[in-house]
Amino acid sequence: MQLDTGKTSAGLVGTFRNIIREEGAGRLYRGLVPPLMLEAPKRAVKFAANDFWGKTFLGLSGESKMTQSISILTGCSAGATESFVVVPFELVKIKLQDKKSTYKGPIDVVKQVVQKNGLLGLYVGMESTFWRHVYWNGGYFGSIYQIKSLLPKPQTQKAELLNNFISGAIGGFAGTVLNTPFDVVKSRIQGTEKIPGVVPKYNWTYPALATIAREEGLGALYKGFIPKVLRLAPGGGVLLLVVEFTLGIFRTALGPPYI
């Protein structure tokens, strides 16, 4: 949906139907391998970076407890850190999912990109990916802090897990609202084949945002929002729930000096 440069879109259901009718049901899973390979290291980097930057900014600010502004700054910094890990995987995924793609698989994408553009070719779209993750993580972790402060203080482990899920899900929704335009731009930049001597139409993030809005309307900046939010809102809740639950086990097993 995000690679569609037309002014109209078939929508979520229509897109499913068109893909299945024109390319077969198997095409719905095109580009599945890169996200699967990326998921574990991506999440590990996200929360490790968030923990590192949180402690760093608390130390620099002299605050003893997390505040709303520090939580947002921490999330943005964690997103910036995470973006360096995900770019090559995102590039491969976008190349495979493009309707015009002729690549045989992930390895073929890597080989051809490196042959044409060198190793740095795997980092095409780095700047747009940076902004995408900065905004998502800033919205995600900033919302988690705010929502947790508004929810009733949990008295049981079950209540705490529920609070984590609710705040994580709302954080996932907020992050998706903030970062979808940057995700659209990232997809366009990474989906464009480089032609020697020709300046790409979609090159830098903010000029590309203006180009899409001017040519396709502001709504085009939110192409693919519904499938994204259906995945990332509940996914954000499950992610926080699993992380906090796992850390709780380690805290109990190892004690405060270690966790």
PDB file of C-alpha atoms in Angstrom, residues 95-217:
ATOM      1  CA  LYS A  95      12.661  -4.886  -2.279  1.00  0.00           C
ATOM      2  CA  LEU A  96      10.921  -8.253  -1.998  1.00  0.00           C
ATOM      3  CA  GLN A  97       7.454  -6.813  -1.357  1.00  0.00           C
ATOM      4  CA  ASP A  98       7.529  -4.432  -4.309  1.00  0.00           C
ATOM      5  CA  LYS A  99       5.008  -5.586  -6.919  1.00  0.00           C
ATOM      6  CA  LYS A 100       7.635  -5.165  -9.661  1.00  0.00           C
ATOM      7  CA  SER A 101      10.221  -7.195  -7.747  1.00  0.00           C
ATOM      8  CA  THR A 102      12.085  -9.898  -9.656  1.00  0.00           C
ATOM      9  CA  TYR A 103      14.375 -10.932  -6.813  1.00  0.00           C
ATOM     10  CA  LYS A 104      14.527 -14.655  -6.024  1.00  0.00           C
ATOM     11  CA  GLY A 105      14.820 -14.181  -2.267  1.00  0.00           C
ATOM     12  CA  PRO A 106      16.580 -12.264   0.541  1.00  0.00           C
ATOM     13  CA  ILE A 107      20.083 -13.469  -0.383  1.00  0.00           C
ATOM     14  CA  ASP A 108      19.536 -12.467  -4.009  1.00  0.00           C
ATOM     15  CA  VAL A 109      18.531  -8.960  -2.882  1.00  0.00           C
ATOM     16  CA  VAL A 110      21.690  -8.603  -0.787  1.00  0.00           C
ATOM     17  CA  LYS A 111      23.914  -9.868  -3.611  1.00  0.00           C
ATOM     18  CA  GLN A 112      22.447  -7.559  -6.233  1.00  0.00           C
ATOM     19  CA  VAL A 113      22.387  -4.489  -4.000  1.00  0.00           C
ATOM     20  CA  VAL A 114      26.031  -5.003  -2.959  1.00  0.00           C
ATOM     21  CA  GLN A 115      27.099  -5.639  -6.579  1.00  0.00           C
ATOM     22  CA  LYS A 116      25.421  -2.446  -7.803  1.00  0.00           C
ATOM     23  CA  ASN A 117      26.007  -0.076  -4.894  1.00  0.00           C
ATOM     24  CA  GLY A 118      28.554  -1.668  -2.564  1.00  0.00           C
ATOM     25  CA  LEU A 119      28.022  -2.496   1.108  1.00  0.00           C
ATOM     26  CA  LEU A 120      26.702   0.983   1.823  1.00  0.00           C
ATOM     27  CA  GLY A 121      23.887   0.218  -0.603  1.00  0.00           C
ATOM     28  CA  LEU A 122      22.340  -1.865   2.168  1.00  0.00           C
ATOM     29  CA  TYR A 123      21.913   1.358   4.134  1.00  0.00           C
ATOM     30  CA  VAL A 124      19.826   3.207   1.554  1.00  0.00           C
ATOM     31  CA  GLY A 125      17.000   4.854   3.469  1.00  0.00           C
ATOM     32  CA  MET A 126      19.053   5.226   6.661  1.00  0.00           C
ATOM     33  CA  GLU A 127      17.916   8.806   7.240  1.00  0.00           C
ATOM     34  CA  SER A 128      14.203   8.040   6.798  1.00  0.00           C
ATOM     35  CA  THR A 129      14.509   4.899   8.935  1.00  0.00           C
ATOM     36  CA  PHE A 130      16.173   7.017  11.625  1.00  0.00           C
ATOM     37  CA  TRP A 131      13.197   9.392  11.748  1.00  0.00           C
ATOM     38  CA  ARG A 132      10.689   6.540  11.606  1.00  0.00           C
ATOM     39  CA  HIS A 133      12.155   4.906  14.711  1.00  0.00           C
ATOM     40  CA  VAL A 134      12.772   8.160  16.577  1.00  0.00           C
ATOM     41  CA  TYR A 135       9.103   9.128  16.311  1.00  0.00           C
ATOM     42  CA  TRP A 136       7.705   5.653  17.015  1.00  0.00           C
ATOM     43  CA  ASN A 137       9.820   5.017  20.089  1.00  0.00           C
ATOM     44  CA  GLY A 138       9.339   8.547  21.405  1.00  0.00           C
ATOM     45  CA  GLY A 139       5.570   8.117  21.132  1.00  0.00           C
ATOM     46  CA  TYR A 140       5.663   4.573  22.476  1.00  0.00           C
ATOM     47  CA  PHE A 141       7.776   5.060  25.596  1.00  0.00           C
ATOM     48  CA  GLY A 142       6.417   8.552  26.266  1.00  0.00           C
ATOM     49  CA  SER A 143       2.839   7.250  26.182  1.00  0.00           C
ATOM     50  CA  ILE A 144       3.696   4.275  28.375  1.00  0.00           C
ATOM     51  CA  TYR A 145       4.972   6.606  31.096  1.00  0.00           C
ATOM     52  CA  GLN A 146       1.873   8.829  30.897  1.00  0.00           C
ATOM     53  CA  ILE A 147      -0.686   6.005  30.761  1.00  0.00           C
ATOM     54  CA  LYS A 148       0.915   4.108  33.650  1.00  0.00           C
ATOM     55  CA  SER A 149       0.697   7.250  35.789  1.00  0.00           C
ATOM     56  CA  LEU A 150      -3.040   7.520  35.034  1.00  0.00           C
ATOM     57  CA  LEU A 151      -3.929   3.863  35.639  1.00  0.00           C
ATOM     58  CA  PRO A 152      -4.771   2.597  39.168  1.00  0.00           C
ATOM     59  CA  LYS A 153      -1.687   1.378  41.007  1.00  0.00           C
ATOM     60  CA  PRO A 154      -1.638  -2.438  40.602  1.00  0.00           C
ATOM     61  CA  GLN A 155      -2.038  -4.476  43.769  1.00  0.00           C
ATOM     62  CA  THR A 156      -1.443  -7.883  42.187  1.00  0.00           C
ATOM     63  CA  GLN A 157       0.850  -9.322  39.521  1.00  0.00           C
ATOM     64  CA  LYS A 158      -2.162  -9.887  37.264  1.00  0.00           C
ATOM     65  CA  ALA A 159      -3.168  -6.226  37.566  1.00  0.00           C
ATOM     66  CA  GLU A 160       0.383  -5.152  36.813  1.00  0.00           C
ATOM     67  CA  LEU A 161       0.480  -7.291  33.676  1.00  0.00           C
ATOM     68  CA  LEU A 162      -2.850  -5.789  32.573  1.00  0.00           C
ATOM     69  CA  ASN A 163      -1.521  -2.263  33.128  1.00  0.00           C
ATOM     70  CA  ASN A 164       1.553  -3.108  31.083  1.00  0.00           C
ATOM     71  CA  PHE A 165      -0.548  -4.434  28.230  1.00  0.00           C
ATOM     72  CA  ILE A 166      -2.904  -1.446  28.202  1.00  0.00           C
ATOM     73  CA  SER A 167      -0.124   1.153  28.367  1.00  0.00           C
ATOM     74  CA  GLY A 168       1.955  -0.710  25.771  1.00  0.00           C
ATOM     75  CA  ALA A 169      -0.990  -1.012  23.384  1.00  0.00           C
ATOM     76  CA  ILE A 170      -1.815   2.695  23.669  1.00  0.00           C
ATOM     77  CA  GLY A 171       1.872   3.471  23.250  1.00  0.00           C
ATOM     78  CA  GLY A 172       1.959   1.332  20.109  1.00  0.00           C
ATOM     79  CA  PHE A 173      -1.039   3.220  18.725  1.00  0.00           C
ATOM     80  CA  ALA A 174       0.503   6.620  19.514  1.00  0.00           C
ATOM     81  CA  GLY A 175       3.836   5.634  17.996  1.00  0.00           C
ATOM     82  CA  THR A 176       2.130   4.447  14.808  1.00  0.00           C
ATOM     83  CA  VAL A 177       0.171   7.688  14.448  1.00  0.00           C
ATOM     84  CA  LEU A 178       3.404   9.659  14.725  1.00  0.00           C
ATOM     85  CA  ASN A 179       5.631   7.553  12.493  1.00  0.00           C
ATOM     86  CA  THR A 180       3.421   6.335   9.618  1.00  0.00           C
ATOM     87  CA  PRO A 181       4.273   9.286   7.308  1.00  0.00           C
ATOM     88  CA  PHE A 182       7.962   8.546   7.831  1.00  0.00           C
ATOM     89  CA  ASP A 183       7.340   4.852   7.152  1.00  0.00           C
ATOM     90  CA  VAL A 184       5.644   5.738   3.863  1.00  0.00           C
ATOM     91  CA  VAL A 185       8.647   7.849   2.856  1.00  0.00           C
ATOM     92  CA  LYS A 186      11.083   5.113   3.927  1.00  0.00           C
ATOM     93  CA  SER A 187       9.252   2.570   1.767  1.00  0.00           C
ATOM     94  CA  ARG A 188       9.340   4.886  -1.256  1.00  0.00           C
ATOM     95  CA  ILE A 189      13.052   5.646  -0.816  1.00  0.00           C
ATOM     96  CA  GLN A 190      14.041   2.005  -0.345  1.00  0.00           C
ATOM     97  CA  GLY A 191      11.711   0.789  -3.086  1.00  0.00           C
ATOM     98  CA  THR A 192      13.231   3.083  -5.732  1.00  0.00           C
ATOM     99  CA  GLU A 193      15.904   1.541  -7.949  1.00  0.00           C
ATOM    100  CA  LYS A 194      18.964   3.784  -8.215  1.00  0.00           C
ATOM    101  CA  ILE A 195      19.776   4.984 -11.741  1.00  0.00           C
ATOM    102  CA  PRO A 196      23.301   6.390 -12.250  1.00  0.00           C
ATOM    103  CA  GLY A 197      23.226  10.131 -12.911  1.00  0.00           C
ATOM    104  CA  VAL A 198      19.543  10.487 -11.984  1.00  0.00           C
ATOM    105  CA  VAL A 199      18.456  12.124  -8.740  1.00  0.00           C
ATOM    106  CA  PRO A 200      15.742   9.942  -7.166  1.00  0.00           C
ATOM    107  CA  LYS A 201      12.292  11.479  -6.777  1.00  0.00           C
ATOM    108  CA  TYR A 202      12.211  10.345  -3.157  1.00  0.00           C
ATOM    109  CA  ASN A 203      15.604  11.012  -1.632  1.00  0.00           C
ATOM    110  CA  TRP A 204      15.477  12.885   1.689  1.00  0.00           C
ATOM    111  CA  THR A 205      12.726  12.495   4.271  1.00  0.00           C
ATOM    112  CA  TYR A 206      11.192  15.934   4.712  1.00  0.00           C
ATOM    113  CA  PRO A 207      11.287  16.972   1.025  1.00  0.00           C
ATOM    114  CA  ALA A 208       9.733  13.581   0.190  1.00  0.00           C
ATOM    115  CA  LEU A 209       6.946  14.194   2.734  1.00  0.00           C
ATOM    116  CA  ALA A 210       6.169  17.493   0.974  1.00  0.00           C
ATOM    117  CA  THR A 211       6.250  15.844  -2.474  1.00  0.00           C
ATOM    118  CA  ILE A 212       3.825  13.069  -1.484  1.00  0.00           C
ATOM    119  CA  ALA A 213       1.446  15.519   0.223  1.00  0.00           C
ATOM    120  CA  ARG A 214       1.496  17.843  -2.797  1.00  0.00           C
ATOM    121  CA  GLU A 215       1.043  15.169  -5.477  1.00  0.00           C
ATOM    122  CA  GLU A 216      -1.189  12.662  -3.684  1.00  0.00           C
ATOM    123  CA  GLY A 217      -2.782  14.587  -0.840  1.00  0.00           C
TER     124      GLY A 217
END
